[in-house]
XYZ file of C-alpha atoms in Angstrom:
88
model
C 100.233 114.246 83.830
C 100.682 111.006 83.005
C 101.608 109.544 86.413
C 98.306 110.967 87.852
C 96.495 109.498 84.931
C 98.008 105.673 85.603
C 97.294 106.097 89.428
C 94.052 106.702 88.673
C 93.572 103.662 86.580
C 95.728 101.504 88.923
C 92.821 102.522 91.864
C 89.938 102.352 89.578
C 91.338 98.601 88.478
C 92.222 98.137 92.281
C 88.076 99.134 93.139
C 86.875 96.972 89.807
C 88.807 94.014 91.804
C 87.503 94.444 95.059
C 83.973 95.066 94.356
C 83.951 91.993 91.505
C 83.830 89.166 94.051
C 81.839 86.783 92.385
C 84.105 87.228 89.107
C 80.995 87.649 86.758
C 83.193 90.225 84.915
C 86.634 89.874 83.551
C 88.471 92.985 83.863
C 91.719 93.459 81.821
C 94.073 96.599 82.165
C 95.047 98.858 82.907
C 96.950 99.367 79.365
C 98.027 102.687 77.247
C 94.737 103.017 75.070
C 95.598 102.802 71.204
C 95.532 106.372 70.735
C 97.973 107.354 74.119
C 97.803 110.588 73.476
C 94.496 112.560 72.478
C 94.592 116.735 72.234
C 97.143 116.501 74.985
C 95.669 114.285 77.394
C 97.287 111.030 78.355
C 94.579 107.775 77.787
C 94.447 104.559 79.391
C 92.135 101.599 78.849
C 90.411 99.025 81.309
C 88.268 96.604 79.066
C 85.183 94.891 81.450
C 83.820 92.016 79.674
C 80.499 90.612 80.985
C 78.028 88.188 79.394
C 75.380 90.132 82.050
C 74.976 93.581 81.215
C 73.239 94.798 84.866
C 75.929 92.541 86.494
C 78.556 94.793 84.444
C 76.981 98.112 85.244
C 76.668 97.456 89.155
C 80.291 96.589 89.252
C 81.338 100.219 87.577
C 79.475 102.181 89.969
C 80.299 100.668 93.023
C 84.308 100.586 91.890
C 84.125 104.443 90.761
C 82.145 105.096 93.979
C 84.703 102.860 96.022
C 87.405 104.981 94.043
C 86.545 108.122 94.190
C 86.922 108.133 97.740
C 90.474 107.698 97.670
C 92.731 110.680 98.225
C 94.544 111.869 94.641
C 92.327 110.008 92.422
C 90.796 111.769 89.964
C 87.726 110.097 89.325
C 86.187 113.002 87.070
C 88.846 112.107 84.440
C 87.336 108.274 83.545
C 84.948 108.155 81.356
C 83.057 104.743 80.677
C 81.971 103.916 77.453
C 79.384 100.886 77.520
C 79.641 98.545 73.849
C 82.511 100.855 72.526
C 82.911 100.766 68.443
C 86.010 101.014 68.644
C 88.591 100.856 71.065
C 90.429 103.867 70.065
């Protein structure tokens, strides 16, 4: 549901802040993805923008590792998409 879905984001944004110390990447979101609604699932967007592409990657795997740790976050819903065409 669509409270699960924006808890979810909120932690993974929460873990993408904490782990992103140095600030290398600018993280914005969480906000409804263009498309909120796709064959019944609810979407949300968090854009990472990074001039260093290994600085970029680090930072998503330590936030979904630091996130899906947390009780009622369901991690195995995000899915990252690295140079999206779109954002839809």
């Amino acid at each position: 549901d669509l409270t699960r879905v924006q808890a979810t984001a909120a932690e993974v944004r929460r873990a993408l802040d904490d782990a992103n110390t140095e600030r290398h990447v600018r993280v914005l979101g969480p906000a409804p993805a263009p498309l909120a609604r796709l064959r019944g699932e609810h979407r949300i967007q968090i854009l990472l923008k990074s001039r260093s592409r290994p600085r970029m990657r680090a930072l998503i795997e330590m936030a979904l590792g630091q996130a899906a740790i947390v009780p009622g976050c369901d991690i195995g819903s995000v899915n990252v998409e690295i140079d999206p065409v779109n954002l839809m």
